[in-house]
PDB file of C-alpha atoms in Angstrom:
ATOM      1  CA  GLU A 113      17.932   6.330   4.113  1.00  0.00           C
ATOM      2  CA  VAL A 114      14.336   5.778   5.155  1.00  0.00           C
ATOM      3  CA  GLN A 115      13.844   2.494   6.973  1.00  0.00           C
ATOM      4  CA  LEU A 116      10.685   0.952   8.348  1.00  0.00           C
ATOM      5  CA  VAL A 117      11.037  -2.288  10.271  1.00  0.00           C
ATOM      6  CA  GLU A 118       7.940  -4.165  11.382  1.00  0.00           C
ATOM      7  CA  SER A 119       7.905  -6.685  14.202  1.00  0.00           C
ATOM      8  CA  GLY A 120       5.542  -8.526  16.507  1.00  0.00           C
ATOM      9  CA  GLY A 121       3.888 -10.921  14.105  1.00  0.00           C
ATOM     10  CA  GLY A 122       3.374 -14.623  14.548  1.00  0.00           C
ATOM     11  CA  LEU A 123       0.871 -17.435  14.899  1.00  0.00           C
ATOM     12  CA  VAL A 124      -2.098 -16.650  17.104  1.00  0.00           C
ATOM     13  CA  GLN A 125      -5.374 -18.412  17.853  1.00  0.00           C
ATOM     14  CA  PRO A 126      -8.690 -16.924  16.756  1.00  0.00           C
ATOM     15  CA  GLY A 127     -10.050 -14.467  19.289  1.00  0.00           C
ATOM     16  CA  ARG A 128      -6.635 -13.639  20.713  1.00  0.00           C
ATOM     17  CA  SER A 129      -4.643 -10.417  20.480  1.00  0.00           C
ATOM     18  CA  LEU A 130      -1.372  -9.302  18.958  1.00  0.00           C
ATOM     19  CA  LYS A 131       0.501  -6.003  18.805  1.00  0.00           C
ATOM     20  CA  LEU A 132       2.594  -5.017  15.821  1.00  0.00           C
ATOM     21  CA  SER A 133       5.336  -2.403  15.875  1.00  0.00           C
ATOM     22  CA  CYS A 134       7.028  -0.447  13.121  1.00  0.00           C
ATOM     23  CA  LEU A 135      10.326   1.225  13.989  1.00  0.00           C
ATOM     24  CA  ALA A 136      11.145   4.148  11.726  1.00  0.00           C
ATOM     25  CA  SER A 137      14.500   5.714  10.961  1.00  0.00           C
ATOM     26  CA  GLY A 138      16.112   7.987   8.391  1.00  0.00           C
ATOM     27  CA  PHE A 139      13.470  10.725   8.550  1.00  0.00           C
ATOM     28  CA  THR A 140      11.673  12.943  11.060  1.00  0.00           C
ATOM     29  CA  PHE A 141       8.992  10.503  12.145  1.00  0.00           C
ATOM     30  CA  SER A 142       6.875  13.112  13.904  1.00  0.00           C
ATOM     31  CA  ASN A 143       6.365  14.998  10.623  1.00  0.00           C
ATOM     32  CA  TYR A 144       4.622  12.182   8.781  1.00  0.00           C
ATOM     33  CA  GLY A 145       1.323  10.397   8.822  1.00  0.00           C
ATOM     34  CA  MET A 146       1.708   6.648   8.960  1.00  0.00           C
ATOM     35  CA  ASN A 147      -0.282   3.712   7.727  1.00  0.00           C
ATOM     36  CA  TRP A 148      -0.856  -0.017   7.988  1.00  0.00           C
ATOM     37  CA  ILE A 149      -1.659  -2.019   4.868  1.00  0.00           C
ATOM     38  CA  ARG A 150      -2.049  -5.772   4.691  1.00  0.00           C
ATOM     39  CA  GLN A 151      -1.844  -8.448   2.046  1.00  0.00           C
ATOM     40  CA  ALA A 152      -3.412 -11.871   2.505  1.00  0.00           C
ATOM     41  CA  PRO A 153      -1.415 -14.739   1.007  1.00  0.00           C
ATOM     42  CA  GLY A 154      -1.633 -14.603  -2.781  1.00  0.00           C
ATOM     43  CA  LYS A 155      -4.016 -11.639  -2.683  1.00  0.00           C
ATOM     44  CA  GLY A 156      -3.953  -7.903  -3.295  1.00  0.00           C
ATOM     45  CA  LEU A 157      -3.348  -4.956  -1.018  1.00  0.00           C
ATOM     46  CA  GLU A 158      -5.841  -3.803   1.605  1.00  0.00           C
ATOM     47  CA  TRP A 159      -5.549  -0.547   3.526  1.00  0.00           C
ATOM     48  CA  VAL A 160      -6.047  -1.149   7.262  1.00  0.00           C
ATOM     49  CA  ALA A 161      -5.525   2.066   9.217  1.00  0.00           C
ATOM     50  CA  SER A 162      -3.912   5.496   9.132  1.00  0.00           C
ATOM     51  CA  ILE A 163      -2.799   7.980  11.759  1.00  0.00           C
ATOM     52  CA  SER A 164      -1.775  11.595  11.329  1.00  0.00           C
ATOM     53  CA  SER A 165       1.567  12.946  12.482  1.00  0.00           C
ATOM     54  CA  SER A 166       0.266  14.151  15.864  1.00  0.00           C
ATOM     55  CA  SER A 167      -2.315  11.369  16.270  1.00  0.00           C
ATOM     56  CA  SER A 168      -5.111  13.895  15.837  1.00  0.00           C
ATOM     57  CA  TYR A 169      -6.697  12.001  12.966  1.00  0.00           C
ATOM     58  CA  ILE A 170      -7.168   8.237  12.874  1.00  0.00           C
ATOM     59  CA  TYR A 171      -8.985   6.142  10.301  1.00  0.00           C
ATOM     60  CA  TYR A 172      -9.813   2.450  10.062  1.00  0.00           C
ATOM     61  CA  ALA A 173     -11.090   0.065   7.452  1.00  0.00           C
ATOM     62  CA  ASP A 174     -14.557  -1.231   8.293  1.00  0.00           C
ATOM     63  CA  THR A 175     -13.141  -4.756   8.398  1.00  0.00           C
ATOM     64  CA  VAL A 176     -11.023  -3.918  11.465  1.00  0.00           C
ATOM     65  CA  LYS A 177     -12.907  -1.052  13.102  1.00  0.00           C
ATOM     66  CA  GLY A 178     -13.582  -1.783  16.752  1.00  0.00           C
ATOM     67  CA  ARG A 179     -10.970  -4.549  16.864  1.00  0.00           C
ATOM     68  CA  PHE A 180      -7.725  -2.845  15.808  1.00  0.00           C
ATOM     69  CA  THR A 181      -6.123   0.276  17.267  1.00  0.00           C
ATOM     70  CA  ILE A 182      -3.430   2.269  15.518  1.00  0.00           C
ATOM     71  CA  SER A 183      -1.163   4.446  17.639  1.00  0.00           C
ATOM     72  CA  ARG A 184       2.282   6.006  17.584  1.00  0.00           C
ATOM     73  CA  ASP A 185       5.017   7.146  19.923  1.00  0.00           C
ATOM     74  CA  ASN A 186       6.893   9.988  18.272  1.00  0.00           C
ATOM     75  CA  ALA A 187       9.554   9.966  20.971  1.00  0.00           C
ATOM     76  CA  LYS A 188      10.348   6.357  20.096  1.00  0.00           C
ATOM     77  CA  ASN A 189       9.864   6.723  16.324  1.00  0.00           C
ATOM     78  CA  THR A 190       7.471   3.808  16.470  1.00  0.00           C
ATOM     79  CA  LEU A 191       4.077   3.036  14.969  1.00  0.00           C
ATOM     80  CA  TYR A 192       1.824   0.389  16.501  1.00  0.00           C
ATOM     81  CA  LEU A 193      -1.140  -1.732  15.584  1.00  0.00           C
ATOM     82  CA  GLN A 194      -2.959  -3.386  18.452  1.00  0.00           C
ATOM     83  CA  MET A 195      -5.069  -6.206  17.090  1.00  0.00           C
ATOM     84  CA  THR A 196      -7.760  -7.878  19.196  1.00  0.00           C
ATOM     85  CA  SER A 197     -10.465 -10.467  18.510  1.00  0.00           C
ATOM     86  CA  LEU A 198      -8.389 -11.794  15.658  1.00  0.00           C
ATOM     87  CA  ARG A 199     -10.082 -13.809  12.932  1.00  0.00           C
ATOM     88  CA  SER A 200      -8.791 -16.196  10.314  1.00  0.00           C
ATOM     89  CA  GLU A 201      -9.448 -13.544   7.678  1.00  0.00           C
ATOM     90  CA  ASP A 202      -6.905 -11.262   9.394  1.00  0.00           C
ATOM     91  CA  THR A 203      -4.158 -13.644   8.286  1.00  0.00           C
ATOM     92  CA  ALA A 204      -1.880 -11.503   6.149  1.00  0.00           C
ATOM     93  CA  LEU A 205       1.450  -9.814   5.708  1.00  0.00           C
ATOM     94  CA  TYR A 206       1.167  -6.465   7.460  1.00  0.00           C
ATOM     95  CA  TYR A 207       3.133  -3.521   6.112  1.00  0.00           C
ATOM     96  CA  CYS A 208       3.681  -0.116   7.607  1.00  0.00           C
ATOM     97  CA  ALA A 209       4.053   2.731   5.132  1.00  0.00           C
ATOM     98  CA  ARG A 210       5.067   6.372   5.404  1.00  0.00           C
ATOM     99  CA  GLY A 211       3.121   9.387   4.337  1.00  0.00           C
ATOM    100  CA  GLY A 212      -0.042  10.192   2.450  1.00  0.00           C
ATOM    101  CA  ASP A 213       1.164   8.561  -0.753  1.00  0.00           C
ATOM    102  CA  TYR A 214       2.844   5.597   0.956  1.00  0.00           C
ATOM    103  CA  GLU A 215       6.267   6.725  -0.244  1.00  0.00           C
ATOM    104  CA  ASN A 216       8.127   4.057   1.703  1.00  0.00           C
ATOM    105  CA  TRP A 217       7.128   0.622   2.939  1.00  0.00           C
ATOM    106  CA  GLY A 218       8.595  -1.792   5.431  1.00  0.00           C
ATOM    107  CA  GLN A 219       9.382  -5.392   4.580  1.00  0.00           C
ATOM    108  CA  GLY A 220       6.210  -6.598   6.274  1.00  0.00           C
ATOM    109  CA  VAL A 221       5.442  -8.875   9.192  1.00  0.00           C
ATOM    110  CA  MET A 222       3.350 -12.029   8.917  1.00  0.00           C
ATOM    111  CA  VAL A 223       0.311 -12.574  11.101  1.00  0.00           C
ATOM    112  CA  THR A 224      -1.297 -16.007  10.984  1.00  0.00           C
ATOM    113  CA  VAL A 225      -4.577 -16.556  12.798  1.00  0.00           C
ATOM    114  CA  SER A 226      -5.271 -20.240  13.192  1.00  0.00           C
ATOM    115  CA  SER A 227      -6.185 -22.770  15.829  1.00  0.00           C
TER     116      SER A 227
ATOM    117  CA  ASP B 252     -16.467   3.092  -0.473  1.00  0.00           C
ATOM    118  CA  ILE B 253     -14.751   3.989  -3.736  1.00  0.00           C
ATOM    119  CA  VAL B 254     -14.142   0.973  -5.943  1.00  0.00           C
ATOM    120  CA  MET B 255     -11.046   1.008  -8.140  1.00  0.00           C
ATOM    121  CA  THR B 256     -11.580  -1.250 -11.141  1.00  0.00           C
ATOM    122  CA  GLN B 257      -8.206  -2.120 -12.601  1.00  0.00           C
ATOM    123  CA  SER B 258      -7.683  -3.694 -16.019  1.00  0.00           C
ATOM    124  CA  PRO B 259      -6.412  -5.899 -17.389  1.00  0.00           C
ATOM    125  CA  THR B 260      -5.812  -8.490 -14.678  1.00  0.00           C
ATOM    126  CA  SER B 261      -2.717  -9.741 -16.455  1.00  0.00           C
ATOM    127  CA  MET B 262      -0.680  -9.053 -19.556  1.00  0.00           C
ATOM    128  CA  SER B 263       1.818 -11.122 -21.500  1.00  0.00           C
ATOM    129  CA  ILE B 264       4.428  -8.792 -22.860  1.00  0.00           C
ATOM    130  CA  SER B 265       7.847  -8.732 -24.491  1.00  0.00           C
ATOM    131  CA  VAL B 266      10.866  -6.676 -23.536  1.00  0.00           C
ATOM    132  CA  GLY B 267      10.654  -3.382 -25.374  1.00  0.00           C
ATOM    133  CA  ASP B 268       6.860  -3.351 -25.536  1.00  0.00           C
ATOM    134  CA  ARG B 269       4.731  -0.412 -24.559  1.00  0.00           C
ATOM    135  CA  VAL B 270       2.483  -1.441 -21.687  1.00  0.00           C
ATOM    136  CA  THR B 271      -0.722   0.324 -20.697  1.00  0.00           C
ATOM    137  CA  MET B 272      -3.074  -0.450 -17.845  1.00  0.00           C
ATOM    138  CA  ASN B 273      -6.083   1.351 -16.506  1.00  0.00           C
ATOM    139  CA  CYS B 274      -7.936   2.121 -13.310  1.00  0.00           C
ATOM    140  CA  LYS B 275     -11.469   3.380 -13.169  1.00  0.00           C
ATOM    141  CA  ALA B 276     -12.806   4.895  -9.955  1.00  0.00           C
ATOM    142  CA  SER B 277     -16.449   4.456  -9.006  1.00  0.00           C
ATOM    143  CA  GLN B 278     -16.624   8.181  -8.229  1.00  0.00           C
ATOM    144  CA  ASN B 279     -14.585  11.294  -8.814  1.00  0.00           C
ATOM    145  CA  VAL B 280     -11.242  11.117  -7.001  1.00  0.00           C
ATOM    146  CA  GLY B 281      -9.662  14.173  -8.601  1.00  0.00           C
ATOM    147  CA  SER B 282      -5.975  13.474  -9.200  1.00  0.00           C
ATOM    148  CA  ASN B 283      -5.588  11.436  -6.034  1.00  0.00           C
ATOM    149  CA  VAL B 284      -4.399   8.188  -7.540  1.00  0.00           C
ATOM    150  CA  ASP B 285      -1.063   6.512  -6.907  1.00  0.00           C
ATOM    151  CA  TRP B 286       0.559   3.604  -8.704  1.00  0.00           C
ATOM    152  CA  TYR B 287       2.700   0.958  -7.013  1.00  0.00           C
ATOM    153  CA  GLN B 288       4.965  -1.802  -8.254  1.00  0.00           C
ATOM    154  CA  GLN B 289       5.297  -5.043  -6.333  1.00  0.00           C
ATOM    155  CA  LYS B 290       7.871  -7.573  -7.438  1.00  0.00           C
ATOM    156  CA  THR B 291       7.617 -11.147  -6.224  1.00  0.00           C
ATOM    157  CA  GLY B 292       8.616 -11.441  -2.584  1.00  0.00           C
ATOM    158  CA  GLN B 293       9.087  -7.694  -2.164  1.00  0.00           C
ATOM    159  CA  SER B 294       7.219  -4.805  -0.640  1.00  0.00           C
ATOM    160  CA  PRO B 295       5.287  -2.454  -2.911  1.00  0.00           C
ATOM    161  CA  LYS B 296       7.115   0.597  -4.199  1.00  0.00           C
ATOM    162  CA  LEU B 297       5.580   3.935  -5.081  1.00  0.00           C
ATOM    163  CA  LEU B 298       6.094   4.830  -8.731  1.00  0.00           C
ATOM    164  CA  ILE B 299       3.529   7.543  -9.490  1.00  0.00           C
ATOM    165  CA  TYR B 300       1.718   9.834  -7.054  1.00  0.00           C
ATOM    166  CA  LYS B 301      -1.159  12.229  -7.626  1.00  0.00           C
ATOM    167  CA  ALA B 302      -1.925  10.586 -10.967  1.00  0.00           C
ATOM    168  CA  SER B 303       1.040  11.850 -12.962  1.00  0.00           C
ATOM    169  CA  ASN B 304       4.000  12.657 -10.725  1.00  0.00           C
ATOM    170  CA  ARG B 305       6.956  10.341 -10.888  1.00  0.00           C
ATOM    171  CA  TYR B 306       8.394   9.544  -7.455  1.00  0.00           C
ATOM    172  CA  THR B 307      12.059  10.191  -6.719  1.00  0.00           C
ATOM    173  CA  GLY B 308      14.357   7.919  -8.664  1.00  0.00           C
ATOM    174  CA  VAL B 309      11.654   6.332 -10.803  1.00  0.00           C
ATOM    175  CA  PRO B 310      12.765   5.922 -14.436  1.00  0.00           C
ATOM    176  CA  ASP B 311      11.007   8.120 -16.967  1.00  0.00           C
ATOM    177  CA  ARG B 312       9.678   5.111 -18.885  1.00  0.00           C
ATOM    178  CA  PHE B 313       6.978   4.991 -16.200  1.00  0.00           C
ATOM    179  CA  THR B 314       4.193   7.538 -16.652  1.00  0.00           C
ATOM    180  CA  GLY B 315       0.736   8.118 -15.263  1.00  0.00           C
ATOM    181  CA  SER B 316      -2.168  10.205 -16.458  1.00  0.00           C
ATOM    182  CA  GLY B 317      -5.815  10.870 -15.826  1.00  0.00           C
ATOM    183  CA  SER B 318      -8.164  12.653 -13.479  1.00  0.00           C
ATOM    184  CA  GLY B 319     -11.660  12.291 -12.178  1.00  0.00           C
ATOM    185  CA  THR B 320     -12.540   8.638 -12.652  1.00  0.00           C
ATOM    186  CA  ASP B 321     -10.211   7.362 -15.376  1.00  0.00           C
ATOM    187  CA  PHE B 322      -6.499   6.773 -14.927  1.00  0.00           C
ATOM    188  CA  THR B 323      -3.795   5.223 -17.062  1.00  0.00           C
ATOM    189  CA  PHE B 324      -0.359   3.871 -16.231  1.00  0.00           C
ATOM    190  CA  THR B 325       2.169   3.288 -19.001  1.00  0.00           C
ATOM    191  CA  ILE B 326       5.572   1.677 -19.293  1.00  0.00           C
ATOM    192  CA  SER B 327       6.989   3.016 -22.523  1.00  0.00           C
ATOM    193  CA  ASN B 328       9.776   0.498 -23.079  1.00  0.00           C
ATOM    194  CA  MET B 329       9.259  -2.614 -20.992  1.00  0.00           C
ATOM    195  CA  GLN B 330      12.375  -3.956 -19.304  1.00  0.00           C
ATOM    196  CA  ALA B 331      12.841  -7.400 -17.785  1.00  0.00           C
ATOM    197  CA  GLU B 332      13.177  -5.861 -14.328  1.00  0.00           C
ATOM    198  CA  ASP B 333       9.694  -4.365 -14.688  1.00  0.00           C
ATOM    199  CA  LEU B 334       8.042  -7.757 -14.309  1.00  0.00           C
ATOM    200  CA  ALA B 335       5.782  -7.261 -11.328  1.00  0.00           C
ATOM    201  CA  VAL B 336       2.232  -6.675 -10.205  1.00  0.00           C
ATOM    202  CA  TYR B 337       1.100  -3.072 -10.471  1.00  0.00           C
ATOM    203  CA  TYR B 338      -1.590  -1.576  -8.265  1.00  0.00           C
ATOM    204  CA  CYS B 339      -3.473   1.668  -8.381  1.00  0.00           C
ATOM    205  CA  MET B 340      -4.817   3.255  -5.202  1.00  0.00           C
ATOM    206  CA  GLN B 341      -7.134   6.159  -4.588  1.00  0.00           C
ATOM    207  CA  SER B 342      -6.081   8.489  -1.782  1.00  0.00           C
ATOM    208  CA  ASN B 343      -8.927  10.958  -2.187  1.00  0.00           C
ATOM    209  CA  SER B 344     -11.057   9.783   0.701  1.00  0.00           C
ATOM    210  CA  TYR B 345     -11.046   7.143   3.386  1.00  0.00           C
ATOM    211  CA  PRO B 346     -11.140   4.237   3.173  1.00  0.00           C
ATOM    212  CA  PHE B 347      -8.280   4.360   0.692  1.00  0.00           C
ATOM    213  CA  THR B 348      -8.828   1.577  -1.806  1.00  0.00           C
ATOM    214  CA  PHE B 349      -6.600  -0.369  -4.149  1.00  0.00           C
ATOM    215  CA  GLY B 350      -7.237  -1.833  -7.528  1.00  0.00           C
ATOM    216  CA  SER B 351      -6.957  -5.602  -7.801  1.00  0.00           C
ATOM    217  CA  GLY B 352      -3.641  -5.415  -9.603  1.00  0.00           C
ATOM    218  CA  THR B 353      -2.239  -6.036 -13.072  1.00  0.00           C
ATOM    219  CA  LYS B 354       0.327  -8.801 -13.367  1.00  0.00           C
ATOM    220  CA  LEU B 355       2.920  -8.470 -16.095  1.00  0.00           C
ATOM    221  CA  GLU B 356       4.313 -11.709 -17.488  1.00  0.00           C
ATOM    222  CA  ILE B 357       6.822 -12.440 -20.204  1.00  0.00           C
ATOM    223  CA  LYS B 358       5.316 -13.677 -23.462  1.00  0.00           C
TER     224      LYS B 358
END
């Protein structure tokens, strides 16, 4: 069974940093591109970043480019999202998702940016 | 960026109804549109990929169609467990973009 478990969220002050993790199991992690998608409270879905299976290709939404860094460790079956210079508008539930069509999603981890 | 205009925003429906919603892309995205279901308090789930392909385990009452700029998602026989928000997403080019969602409510 495919499982994606996000962690690392919490309450953080504006301008600070936070690193999210997504631990994958139930499939060969190194064979799949991975993604981060977020959902602000009561709002729709917003794609954040994607990384190819070997980290050769990386893409970011303009809203996070230069502030967020997506990475992965295939030996640890883990996807990361390093978030810096956080803003109130980054407050959201952050999901990791597998593959090009987002076949599987984690349960999400909440990030709240507030003073 | 490609804008996905999803309609309607919400629908009041009855069990057994046929439900149809649409997504219009601001430019040609081929068949690269997926449809997701998000129930309250849950993560989104992939239902349809590449416009018309039903994902593993998805009931056949869910269908998708379209290509280019116009896409349709249909539930042929609405069930109570289908109450959710449905999103389209284009995966043709980055940044991938979602529609604003269609919320299904019981009439």
